[in-house]
Short mmCIF file of C-alpha atoms and ligand atoms in Angstrom, two decimals:
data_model
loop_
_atom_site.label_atom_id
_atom_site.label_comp_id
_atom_site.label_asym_id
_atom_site.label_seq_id
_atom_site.Cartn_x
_atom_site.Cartn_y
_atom_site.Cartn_z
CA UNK A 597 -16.05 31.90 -13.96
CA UNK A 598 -17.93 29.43 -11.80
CA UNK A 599 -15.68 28.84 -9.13
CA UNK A 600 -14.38 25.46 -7.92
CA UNK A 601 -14.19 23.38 -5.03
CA UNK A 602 -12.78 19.72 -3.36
CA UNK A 603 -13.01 18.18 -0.40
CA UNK A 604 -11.09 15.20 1.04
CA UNK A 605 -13.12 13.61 3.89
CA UNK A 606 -10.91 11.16 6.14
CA UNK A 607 -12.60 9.69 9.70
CA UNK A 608 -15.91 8.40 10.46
CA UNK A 609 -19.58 8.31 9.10
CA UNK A 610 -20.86 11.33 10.84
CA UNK A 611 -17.42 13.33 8.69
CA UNK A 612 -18.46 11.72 5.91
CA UNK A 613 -22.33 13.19 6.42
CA UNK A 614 -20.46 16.84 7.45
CA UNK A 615 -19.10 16.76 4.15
CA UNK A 616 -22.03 16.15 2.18
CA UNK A 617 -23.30 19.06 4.27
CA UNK A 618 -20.25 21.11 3.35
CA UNK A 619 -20.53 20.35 -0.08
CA UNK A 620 -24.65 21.28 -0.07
CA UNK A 621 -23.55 24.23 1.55
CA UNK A 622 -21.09 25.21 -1.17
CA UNK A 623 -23.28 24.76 -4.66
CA UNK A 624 -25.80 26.84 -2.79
CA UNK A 625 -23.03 29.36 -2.81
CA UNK A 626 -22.52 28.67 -6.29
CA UNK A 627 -19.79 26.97 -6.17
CA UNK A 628 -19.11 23.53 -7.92
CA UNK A 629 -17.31 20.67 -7.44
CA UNK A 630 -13.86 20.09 -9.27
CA UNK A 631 -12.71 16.29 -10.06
CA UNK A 632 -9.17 16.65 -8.93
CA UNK A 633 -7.71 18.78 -5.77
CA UNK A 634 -5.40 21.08 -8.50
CA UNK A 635 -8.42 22.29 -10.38
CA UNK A 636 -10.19 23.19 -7.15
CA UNK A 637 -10.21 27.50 -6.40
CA UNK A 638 -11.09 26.27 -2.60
CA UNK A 639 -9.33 23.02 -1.15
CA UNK A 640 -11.46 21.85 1.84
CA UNK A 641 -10.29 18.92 4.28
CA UNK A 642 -12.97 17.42 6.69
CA UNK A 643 -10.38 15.56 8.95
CA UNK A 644 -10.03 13.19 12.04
CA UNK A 645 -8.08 12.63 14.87
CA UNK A 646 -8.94 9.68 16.32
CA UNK A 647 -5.76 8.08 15.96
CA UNK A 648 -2.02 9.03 14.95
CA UNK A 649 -2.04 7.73 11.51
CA UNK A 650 -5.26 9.48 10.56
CA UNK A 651 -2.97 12.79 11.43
CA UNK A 652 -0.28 11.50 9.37
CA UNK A 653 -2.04 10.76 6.63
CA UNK A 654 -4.00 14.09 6.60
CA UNK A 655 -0.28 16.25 6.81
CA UNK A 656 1.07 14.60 3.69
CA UNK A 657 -2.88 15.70 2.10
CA UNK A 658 -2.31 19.06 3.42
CA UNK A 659 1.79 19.55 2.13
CA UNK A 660 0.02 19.01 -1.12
CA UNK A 661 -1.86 21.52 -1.13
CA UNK A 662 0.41 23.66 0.46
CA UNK A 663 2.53 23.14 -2.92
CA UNK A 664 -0.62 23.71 -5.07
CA UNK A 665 -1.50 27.28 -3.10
CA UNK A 666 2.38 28.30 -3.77
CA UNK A 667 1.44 28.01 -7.52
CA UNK A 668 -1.56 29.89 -7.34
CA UNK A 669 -1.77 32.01 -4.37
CA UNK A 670 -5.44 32.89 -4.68
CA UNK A 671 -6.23 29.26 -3.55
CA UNK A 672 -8.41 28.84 -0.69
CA UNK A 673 -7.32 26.07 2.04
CA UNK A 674 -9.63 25.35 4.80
CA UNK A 675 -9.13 22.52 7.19
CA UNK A 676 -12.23 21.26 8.78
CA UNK A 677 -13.49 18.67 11.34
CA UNK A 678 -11.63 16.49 14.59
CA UNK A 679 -8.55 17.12 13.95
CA UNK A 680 -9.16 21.04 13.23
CA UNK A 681 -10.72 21.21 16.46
CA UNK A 682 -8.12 19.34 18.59
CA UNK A 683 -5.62 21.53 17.77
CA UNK A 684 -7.33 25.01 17.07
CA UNK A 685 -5.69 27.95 16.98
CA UNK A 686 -2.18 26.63 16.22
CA UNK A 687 -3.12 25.47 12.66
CA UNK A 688 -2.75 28.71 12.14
CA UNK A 689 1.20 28.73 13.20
CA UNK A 690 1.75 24.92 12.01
CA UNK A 691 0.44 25.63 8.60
CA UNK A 692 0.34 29.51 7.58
CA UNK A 693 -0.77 28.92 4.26
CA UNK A 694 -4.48 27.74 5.67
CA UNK A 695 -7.18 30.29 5.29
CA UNK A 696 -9.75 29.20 7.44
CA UNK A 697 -9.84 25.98 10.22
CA UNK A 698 -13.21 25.35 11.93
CA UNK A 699 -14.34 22.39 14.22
CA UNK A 700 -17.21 19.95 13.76
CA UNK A 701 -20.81 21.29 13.75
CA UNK A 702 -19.04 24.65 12.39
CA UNK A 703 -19.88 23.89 8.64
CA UNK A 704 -22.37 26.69 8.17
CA UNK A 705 -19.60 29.19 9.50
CA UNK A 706 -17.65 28.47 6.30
CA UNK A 707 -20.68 30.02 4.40
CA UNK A 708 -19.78 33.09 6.49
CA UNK A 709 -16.08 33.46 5.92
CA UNK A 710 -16.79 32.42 1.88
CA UNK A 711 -19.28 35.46 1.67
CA UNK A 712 -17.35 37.76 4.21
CA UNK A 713 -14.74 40.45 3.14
CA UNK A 714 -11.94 38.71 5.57
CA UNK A 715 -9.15 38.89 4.15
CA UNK A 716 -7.18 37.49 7.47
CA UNK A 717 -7.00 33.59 8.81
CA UNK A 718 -10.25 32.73 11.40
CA UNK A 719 -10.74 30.10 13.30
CA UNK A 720 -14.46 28.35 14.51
CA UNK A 721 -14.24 26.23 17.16
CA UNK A 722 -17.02 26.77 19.46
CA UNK A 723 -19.88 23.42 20.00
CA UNK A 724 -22.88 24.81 18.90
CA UNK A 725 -25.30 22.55 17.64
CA UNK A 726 -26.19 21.14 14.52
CA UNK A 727 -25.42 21.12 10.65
CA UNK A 728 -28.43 19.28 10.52
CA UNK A 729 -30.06 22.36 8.56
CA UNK A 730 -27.92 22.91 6.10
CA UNK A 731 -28.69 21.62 2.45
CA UNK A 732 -26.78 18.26 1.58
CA UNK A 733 -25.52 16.46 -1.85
CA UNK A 734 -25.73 12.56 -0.93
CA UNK A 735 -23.65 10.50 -2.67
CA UNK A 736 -26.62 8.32 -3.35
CA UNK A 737 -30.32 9.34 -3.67
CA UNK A 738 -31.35 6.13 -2.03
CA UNK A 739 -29.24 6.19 0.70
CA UNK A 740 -28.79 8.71 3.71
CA UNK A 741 -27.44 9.54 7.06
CA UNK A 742 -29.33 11.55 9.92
CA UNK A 743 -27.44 12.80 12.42
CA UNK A 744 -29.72 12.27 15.33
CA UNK A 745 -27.33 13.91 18.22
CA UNK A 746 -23.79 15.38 18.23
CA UNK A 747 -21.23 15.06 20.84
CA UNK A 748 -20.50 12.24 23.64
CA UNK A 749 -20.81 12.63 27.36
CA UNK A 750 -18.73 9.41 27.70
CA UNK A 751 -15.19 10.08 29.49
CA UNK A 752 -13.59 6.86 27.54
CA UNK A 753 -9.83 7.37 28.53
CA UNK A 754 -8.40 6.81 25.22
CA UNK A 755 -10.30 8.60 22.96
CA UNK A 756 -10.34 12.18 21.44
CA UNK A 757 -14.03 12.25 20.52
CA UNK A 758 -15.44 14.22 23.80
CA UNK A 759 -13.03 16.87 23.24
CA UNK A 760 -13.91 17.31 19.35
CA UNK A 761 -17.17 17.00 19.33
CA UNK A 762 -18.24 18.45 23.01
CA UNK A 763 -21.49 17.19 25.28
CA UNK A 764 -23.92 15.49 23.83
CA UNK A 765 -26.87 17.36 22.37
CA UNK A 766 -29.98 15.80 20.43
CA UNK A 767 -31.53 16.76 17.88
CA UNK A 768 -35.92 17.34 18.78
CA UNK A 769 -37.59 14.20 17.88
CA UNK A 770 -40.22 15.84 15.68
CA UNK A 771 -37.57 17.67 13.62
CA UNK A 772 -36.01 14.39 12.85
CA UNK A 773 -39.08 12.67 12.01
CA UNK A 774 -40.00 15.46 9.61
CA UNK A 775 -36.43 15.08 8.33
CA UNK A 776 -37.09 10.87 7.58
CA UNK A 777 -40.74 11.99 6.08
CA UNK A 778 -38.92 14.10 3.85
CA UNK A 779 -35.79 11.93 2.65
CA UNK A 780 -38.28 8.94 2.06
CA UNK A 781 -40.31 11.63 -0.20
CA UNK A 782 -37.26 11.93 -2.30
CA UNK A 783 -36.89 8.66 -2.49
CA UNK A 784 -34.38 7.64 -0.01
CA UNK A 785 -35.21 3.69 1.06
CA UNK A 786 -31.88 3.33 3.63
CA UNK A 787 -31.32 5.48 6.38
CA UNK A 788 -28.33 5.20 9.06
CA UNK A 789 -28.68 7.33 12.38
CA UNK A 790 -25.82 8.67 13.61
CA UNK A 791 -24.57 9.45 16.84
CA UNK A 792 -21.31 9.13 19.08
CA UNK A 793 -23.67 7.23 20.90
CA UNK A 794 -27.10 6.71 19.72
CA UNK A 795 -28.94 4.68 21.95
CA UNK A 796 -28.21 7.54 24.73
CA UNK A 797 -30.24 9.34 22.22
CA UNK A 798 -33.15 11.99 23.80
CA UNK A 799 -32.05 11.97 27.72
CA UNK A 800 -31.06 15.85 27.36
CA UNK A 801 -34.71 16.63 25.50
CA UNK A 802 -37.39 18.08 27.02
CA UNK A 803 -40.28 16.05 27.20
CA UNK A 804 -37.10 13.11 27.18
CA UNK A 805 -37.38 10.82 24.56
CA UNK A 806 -35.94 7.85 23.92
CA UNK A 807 -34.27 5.82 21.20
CA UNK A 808 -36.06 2.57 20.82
CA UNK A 809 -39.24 5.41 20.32
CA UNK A 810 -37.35 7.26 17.44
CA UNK A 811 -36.82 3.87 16.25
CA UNK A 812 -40.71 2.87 16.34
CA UNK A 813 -42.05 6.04 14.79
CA UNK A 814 -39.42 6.10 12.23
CA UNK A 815 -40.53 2.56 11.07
CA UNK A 816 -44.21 3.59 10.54
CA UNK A 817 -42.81 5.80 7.57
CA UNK A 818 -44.00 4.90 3.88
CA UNK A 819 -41.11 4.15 1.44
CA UNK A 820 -38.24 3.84 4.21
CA UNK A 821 -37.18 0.44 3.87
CA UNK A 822 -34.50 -0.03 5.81
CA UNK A 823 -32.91 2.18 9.45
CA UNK A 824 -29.91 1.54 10.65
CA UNK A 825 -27.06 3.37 13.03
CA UNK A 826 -24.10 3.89 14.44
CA UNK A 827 -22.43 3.63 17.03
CA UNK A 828 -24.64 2.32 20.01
CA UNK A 829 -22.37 1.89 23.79
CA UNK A 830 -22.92 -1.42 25.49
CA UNK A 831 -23.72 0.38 28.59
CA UNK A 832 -27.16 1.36 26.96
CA UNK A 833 -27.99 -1.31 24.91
CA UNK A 834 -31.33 -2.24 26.82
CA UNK A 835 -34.40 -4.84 25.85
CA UNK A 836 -36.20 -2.25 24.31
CA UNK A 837 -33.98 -1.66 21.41
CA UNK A 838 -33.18 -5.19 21.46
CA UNK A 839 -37.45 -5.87 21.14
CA UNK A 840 -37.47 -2.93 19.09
CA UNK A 841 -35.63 -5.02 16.45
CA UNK A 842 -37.23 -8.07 16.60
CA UNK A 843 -40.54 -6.30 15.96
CA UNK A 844 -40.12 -3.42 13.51
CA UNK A 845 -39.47 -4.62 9.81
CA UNK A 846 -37.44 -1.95 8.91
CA UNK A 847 -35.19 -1.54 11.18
CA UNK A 848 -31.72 -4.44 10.27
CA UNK A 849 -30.45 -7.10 11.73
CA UNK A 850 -26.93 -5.40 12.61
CA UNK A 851 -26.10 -4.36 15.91
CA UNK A 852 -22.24 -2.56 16.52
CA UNK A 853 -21.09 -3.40 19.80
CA UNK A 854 -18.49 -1.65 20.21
CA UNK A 855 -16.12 -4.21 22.73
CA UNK A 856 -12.46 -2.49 23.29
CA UNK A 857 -11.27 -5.07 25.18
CA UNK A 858 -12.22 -8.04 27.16
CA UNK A 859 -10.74 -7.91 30.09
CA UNK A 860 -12.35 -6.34 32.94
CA UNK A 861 -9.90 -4.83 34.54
CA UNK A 862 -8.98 -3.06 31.32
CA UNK A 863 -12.47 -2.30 30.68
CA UNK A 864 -12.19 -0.42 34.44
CA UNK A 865 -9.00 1.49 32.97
CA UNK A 866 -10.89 2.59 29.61
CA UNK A 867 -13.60 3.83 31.83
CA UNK A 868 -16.27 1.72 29.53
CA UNK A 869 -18.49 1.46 32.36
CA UNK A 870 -19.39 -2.08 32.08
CA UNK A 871 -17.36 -5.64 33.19
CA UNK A 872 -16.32 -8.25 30.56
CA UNK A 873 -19.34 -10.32 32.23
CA UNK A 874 -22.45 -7.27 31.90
CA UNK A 875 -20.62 -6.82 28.09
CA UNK A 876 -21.22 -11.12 27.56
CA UNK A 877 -24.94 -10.37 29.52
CA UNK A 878 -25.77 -7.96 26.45
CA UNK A 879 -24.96 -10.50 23.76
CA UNK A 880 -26.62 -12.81 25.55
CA UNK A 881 -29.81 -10.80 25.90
CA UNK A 882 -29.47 -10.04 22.06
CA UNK A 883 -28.96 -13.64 21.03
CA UNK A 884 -31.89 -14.90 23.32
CA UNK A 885 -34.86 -12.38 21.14
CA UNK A 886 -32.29 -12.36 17.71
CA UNK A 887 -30.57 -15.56 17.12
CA UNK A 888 -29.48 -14.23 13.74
CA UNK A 889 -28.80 -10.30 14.07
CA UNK A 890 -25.46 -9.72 12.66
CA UNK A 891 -23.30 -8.30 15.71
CA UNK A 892 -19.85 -6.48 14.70
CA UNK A 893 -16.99 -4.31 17.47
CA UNK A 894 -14.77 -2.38 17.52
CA UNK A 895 -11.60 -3.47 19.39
CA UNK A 896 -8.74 -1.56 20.92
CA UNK A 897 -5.49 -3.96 20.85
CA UNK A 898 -2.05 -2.36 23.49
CA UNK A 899 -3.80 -0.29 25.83
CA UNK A 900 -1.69 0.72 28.48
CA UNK A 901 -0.84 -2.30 30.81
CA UNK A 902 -2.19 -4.69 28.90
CA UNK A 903 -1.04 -8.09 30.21
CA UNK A 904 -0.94 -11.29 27.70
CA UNK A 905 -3.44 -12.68 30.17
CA UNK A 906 -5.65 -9.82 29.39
CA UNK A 907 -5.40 -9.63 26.16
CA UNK A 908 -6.33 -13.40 26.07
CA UNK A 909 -9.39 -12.48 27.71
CA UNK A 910 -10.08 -10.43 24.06
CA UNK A 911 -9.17 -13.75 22.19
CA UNK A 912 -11.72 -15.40 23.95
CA UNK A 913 -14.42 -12.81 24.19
CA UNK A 914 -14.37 -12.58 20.28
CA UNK A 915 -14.32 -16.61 19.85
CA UNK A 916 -17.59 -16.62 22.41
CA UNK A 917 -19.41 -13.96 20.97
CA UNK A 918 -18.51 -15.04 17.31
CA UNK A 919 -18.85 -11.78 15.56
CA UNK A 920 -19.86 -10.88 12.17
CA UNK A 921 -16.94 -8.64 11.65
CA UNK A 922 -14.78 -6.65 13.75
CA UNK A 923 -12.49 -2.78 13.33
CA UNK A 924 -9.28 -3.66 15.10
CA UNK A 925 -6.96 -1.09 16.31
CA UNK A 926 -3.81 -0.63 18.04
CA UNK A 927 -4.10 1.81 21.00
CA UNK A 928 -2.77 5.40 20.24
CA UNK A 929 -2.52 7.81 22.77
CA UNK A 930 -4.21 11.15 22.04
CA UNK A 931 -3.81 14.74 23.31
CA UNK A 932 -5.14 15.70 26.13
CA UNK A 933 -6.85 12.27 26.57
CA UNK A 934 -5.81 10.61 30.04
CA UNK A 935 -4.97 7.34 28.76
CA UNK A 936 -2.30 9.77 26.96
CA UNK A 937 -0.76 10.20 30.56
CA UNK A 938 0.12 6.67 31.32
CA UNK A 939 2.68 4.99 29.83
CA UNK A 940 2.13 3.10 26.84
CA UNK A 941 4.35 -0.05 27.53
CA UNK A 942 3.11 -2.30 25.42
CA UNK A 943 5.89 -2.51 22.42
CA UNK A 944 4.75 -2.01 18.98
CA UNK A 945 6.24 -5.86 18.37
CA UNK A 946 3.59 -6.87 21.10
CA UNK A 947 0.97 -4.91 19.51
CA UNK A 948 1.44 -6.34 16.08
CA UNK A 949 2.00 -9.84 17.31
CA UNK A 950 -1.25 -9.93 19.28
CA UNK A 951 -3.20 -7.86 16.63
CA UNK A 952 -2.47 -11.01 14.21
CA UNK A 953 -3.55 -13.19 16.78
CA UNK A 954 -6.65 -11.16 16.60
CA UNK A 955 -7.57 -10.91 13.02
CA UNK A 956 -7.08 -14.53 13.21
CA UNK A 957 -9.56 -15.66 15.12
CA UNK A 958 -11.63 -12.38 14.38
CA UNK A 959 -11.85 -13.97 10.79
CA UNK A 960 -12.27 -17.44 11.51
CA UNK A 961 -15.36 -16.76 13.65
CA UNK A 962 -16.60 -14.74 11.10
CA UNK A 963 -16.12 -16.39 8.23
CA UNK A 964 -17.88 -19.78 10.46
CA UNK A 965 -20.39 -17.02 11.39
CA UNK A 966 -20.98 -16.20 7.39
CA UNK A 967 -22.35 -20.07 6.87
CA UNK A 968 -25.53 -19.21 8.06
CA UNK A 969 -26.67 -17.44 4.84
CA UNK A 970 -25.52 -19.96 2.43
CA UNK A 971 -28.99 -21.53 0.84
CA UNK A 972 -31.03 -18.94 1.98
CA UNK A 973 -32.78 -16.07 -0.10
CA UNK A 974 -32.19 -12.45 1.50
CA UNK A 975 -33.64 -9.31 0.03
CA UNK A 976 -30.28 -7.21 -1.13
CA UNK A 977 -30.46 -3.48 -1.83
CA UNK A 978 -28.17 -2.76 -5.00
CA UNK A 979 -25.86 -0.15 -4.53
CA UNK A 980 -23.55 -0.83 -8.09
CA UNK A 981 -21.56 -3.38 -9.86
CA UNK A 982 -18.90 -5.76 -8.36
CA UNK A 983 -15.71 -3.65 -7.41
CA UNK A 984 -13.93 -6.78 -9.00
CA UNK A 985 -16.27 -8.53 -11.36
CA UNK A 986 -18.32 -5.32 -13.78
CA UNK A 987 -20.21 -8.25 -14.97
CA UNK A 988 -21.58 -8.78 -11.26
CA UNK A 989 -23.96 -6.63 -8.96
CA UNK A 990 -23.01 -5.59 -5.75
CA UNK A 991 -25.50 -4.73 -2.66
CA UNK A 992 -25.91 -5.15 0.78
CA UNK A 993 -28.34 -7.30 2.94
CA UNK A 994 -30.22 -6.32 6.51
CA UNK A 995 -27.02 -7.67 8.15
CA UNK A 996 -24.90 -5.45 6.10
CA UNK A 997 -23.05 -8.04 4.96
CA UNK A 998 -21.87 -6.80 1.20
CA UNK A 999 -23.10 -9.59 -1.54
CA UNK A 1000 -21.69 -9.83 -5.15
CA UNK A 1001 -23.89 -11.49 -7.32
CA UNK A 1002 -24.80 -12.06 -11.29
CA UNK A 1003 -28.49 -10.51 -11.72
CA UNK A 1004 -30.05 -7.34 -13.64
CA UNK A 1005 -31.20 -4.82 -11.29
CA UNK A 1006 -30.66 -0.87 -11.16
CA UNK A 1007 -28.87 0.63 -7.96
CA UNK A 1008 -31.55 1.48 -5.24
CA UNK A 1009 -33.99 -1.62 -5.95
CA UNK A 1010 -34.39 -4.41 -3.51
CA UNK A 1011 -34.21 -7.80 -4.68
CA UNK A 1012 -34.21 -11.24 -3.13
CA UNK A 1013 -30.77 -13.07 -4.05
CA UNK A 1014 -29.93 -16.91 -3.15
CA UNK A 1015 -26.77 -17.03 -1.28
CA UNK A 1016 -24.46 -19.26 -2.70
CA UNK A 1017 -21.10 -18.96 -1.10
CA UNK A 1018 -19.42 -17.38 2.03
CA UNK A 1019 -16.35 -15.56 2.94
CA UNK A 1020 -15.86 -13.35 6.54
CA UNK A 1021 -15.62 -10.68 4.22
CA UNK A 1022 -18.52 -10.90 1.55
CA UNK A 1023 -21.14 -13.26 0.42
CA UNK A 1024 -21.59 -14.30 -3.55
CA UNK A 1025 -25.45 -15.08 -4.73
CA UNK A 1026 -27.63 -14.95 -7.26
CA UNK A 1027 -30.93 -13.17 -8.04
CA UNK A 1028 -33.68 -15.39 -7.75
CA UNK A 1029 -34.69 -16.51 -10.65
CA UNK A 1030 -38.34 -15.94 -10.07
CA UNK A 1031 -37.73 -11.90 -9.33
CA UNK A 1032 -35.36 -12.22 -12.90
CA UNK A 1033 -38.47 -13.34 -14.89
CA UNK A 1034 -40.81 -10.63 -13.35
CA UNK A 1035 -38.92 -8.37 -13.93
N1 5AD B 2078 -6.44 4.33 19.97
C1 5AD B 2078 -6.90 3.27 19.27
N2 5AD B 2078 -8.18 3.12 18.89
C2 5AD B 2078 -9.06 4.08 19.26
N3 5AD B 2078 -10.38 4.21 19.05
C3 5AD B 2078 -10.78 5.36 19.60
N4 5AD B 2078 -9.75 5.99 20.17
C4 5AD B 2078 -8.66 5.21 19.98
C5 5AD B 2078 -7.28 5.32 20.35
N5 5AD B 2078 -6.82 6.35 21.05
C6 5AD B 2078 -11.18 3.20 18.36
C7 5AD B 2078 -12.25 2.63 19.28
C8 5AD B 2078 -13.51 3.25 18.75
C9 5AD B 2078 -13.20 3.41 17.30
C10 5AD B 2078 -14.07 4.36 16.56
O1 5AD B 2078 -11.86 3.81 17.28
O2 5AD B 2078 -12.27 1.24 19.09
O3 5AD B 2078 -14.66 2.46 19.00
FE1 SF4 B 2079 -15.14 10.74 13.48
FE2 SF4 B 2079 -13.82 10.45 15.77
FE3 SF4 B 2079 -12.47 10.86 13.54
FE4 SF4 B 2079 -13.91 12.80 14.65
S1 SF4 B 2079 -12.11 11.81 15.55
S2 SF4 B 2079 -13.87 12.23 12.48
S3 SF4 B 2079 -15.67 11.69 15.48
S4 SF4 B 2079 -13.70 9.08 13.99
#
């Protein structure tokens, strides 16, 4: 019998893209995938750690399957990804029932315990390079990730990423040109780089290369309608990314800025690298050559010794800016992270209380913000129907806002819809009538 697999992915984008990789990896193998986690011979969770409740949430996952393996012994559990990596060897004592745990960019090494004769628990944790060869299974065939370099050489207090995914490494820029040539071949008309932090993309190559380049040559590629990516750092946000998308067509309107916090000093304390005012210089820089680019954060609310003052300094920082949208989080110290080390004083009252604050104005700002596209006709590529309405299409335009709208077109086309009404959420439309009668 063909046997059977599931994964659970929790975390980021780039987990998400490991597990497609995992999952390529496995029907190679022969393996296929099973609808629910109890039909599954191998149980596979690609998991994070950025923050405590992504832990929590992945236990009560694992305690599941823990009950499942009981009942069927011959099970397979293997426990991939941030969190695997941040705590290594011990998942072996925590949870005894897991047959193999192994770190990001250790996907291929799964292949080798599958096929092996091992009959005892093993562990891969080194940080070696890429899973960027292995085969994939996208969950759509017009849309796909490239992970353009792995790792972060940022020393962010707070955050667990440096220590799960290691130094940054990037990918050659011919290989990942060859890899966009190829994915537009098959069709693919989106593509989203990935990288802890993209635009430091190509400093460790040899010749160096450098993003806004990637950018440029990736644009000249037939069929590849849109580029996006994730996450760029402030600190390296310079004009010629900023040029770069005012000039190519392909690449969106969207830029991530990731904020944290907007208060200098605890900007100095996160070890961002960059003041509230260089931060507010960026935007500014951005607004000046792309009055409309979409800009969305990420925001960190409670970080150690965070004054009320300070944290007013956010509040304003997000009304100025005026974002597009905005991930809010409370802080949560990780291991071995040094922002783990101080005390975190700030109550979990105070962090609620202000986090309302936030989404408040967060909201407001971008629901304001959302105006702009009411009357106007942007191109939308259709990824499915309405998660609310069947009768209504759902897609996404350049600024990756997500529009529902009443129109025929099949997922993967791109096709101009009239914005009708706005939300900080979503934006409703219709297709134009024009592109409904060609059709
Ligand atoms: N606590 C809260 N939020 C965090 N992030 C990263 N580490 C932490 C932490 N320890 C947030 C940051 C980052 C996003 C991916 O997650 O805002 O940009
Ligand atoms: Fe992604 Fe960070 Fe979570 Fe790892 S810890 S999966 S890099 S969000």
């Amino acid at each position: 019998m063909q046997r059977r697999y599931h994964v659970t992915t929790f975390g980021c984008q780039m987990n998400e893209h490991d597990s497609e990789r995992m999952k390529g990896m496995l029907e190679s193998l022969g393996y296929r995938e099973a609808a629910e986690r109890a039909d599954a011979d191998l149980i596979l969770f690609n998991t994070c750690s950025i923050r405590e409740k992504a832990d929590e949430r992945f236990i009560t996952h694992l305690n599941q399957a823990k009950g499942l393996k009981a009942k069927d012994p011959d099970r397979i559990i293997g426990v991939g990804g941030c969190w695997a990596q941040s705590v290594k060897d011990h998942v072996f004592q925590q949870f005894p029932f897991v047959d193999v745990a192994f770190g990001p960019g250790q996907v291929h090494r799964l292949a080798e315990f599958l096929t092996s004769d091992s009959l005892t628990a093993q562990g891969y944790f080194e940080f070696e390079g890429f899973t960027g060869h292995l085969p994939m299974k996208r969950a759509r065939d017009f849309q796909a990730w490239m992970q353009i370099s792995v790792g972060c050489n940022c020393a962010c207090s707070y955050c667990i990423v440096p220590s799960t995914r290691g130094r940054e490494v990037s990918r050659p820029f011919g290989e990942l040109v060859a890899e966009a040539r190829r994915l537009a071949g098959e069709g693919v008309r989106e593509v989203t780089l990935l990288g802890q932090n993209v635009n430091s993309y190509g400093r460790d190559l040899r010749p160096r290369a450098q993003f806004s380049e990637l950018l440029r040559e990736l644009d000249t590629i037939d069929g590849l309608d849109r580029i996006r990516y994730t996450s760029p750092h402030p600190k390296d946000m310079r004009e010629d990314v900023i040029l770069a998308h005012a000039e190519l067509g392909s690449l969106c309107p969207h830029i991530h800025l990731p904020l944290q916090a907007g208060s200098s000093r605890v900007l100095k304390a996160m070890r961002r690298t960059y003041t509230r005012e260089r931060y507010m210089d960026r935007v500014a820089l951005i607004r000046e050559h792309l009055p409309d680019v979409a800009l969305t954060t990420d925001i960190i609310v409670g970080f150690p010794g965070e004054t009320e003052a300070e944290f007013r300094e956010t509040l304003e920082v997000v009304e100025e800016v005026g974002y597009d949208g905005a991930f809010t989080f409370n802080f949560s110290p990780r291991r071995g992270t040094t922002a783990a080390l101080l005390e975190d004083d700030v109550t979990n009252e105070e962090k609620v209380e202000r986090m309302q604050r936030l989404i408040e104005v967060v909201q407001r700002r971008a629901a304001e913000r959302a105006q702009r596209f009411v009357g106007r006709t942007l191109d939308v590529l259709v990824e499915g129907t309405s998660r609310h309405d069947a009768d209504r299409l759902r897609g996404r335009i350049g600024h990756n806002k997500t529009v529902n709208f009443d129109g025929i077109a099949e997922p993967g086309s791109i096709v101009p819809v009239h914005i009708t009404a706005a939300t900080s959420q979503s934006l409703r439309g219709e297709m134009s009538l024009l592109a409904l009668a060609s059709r």
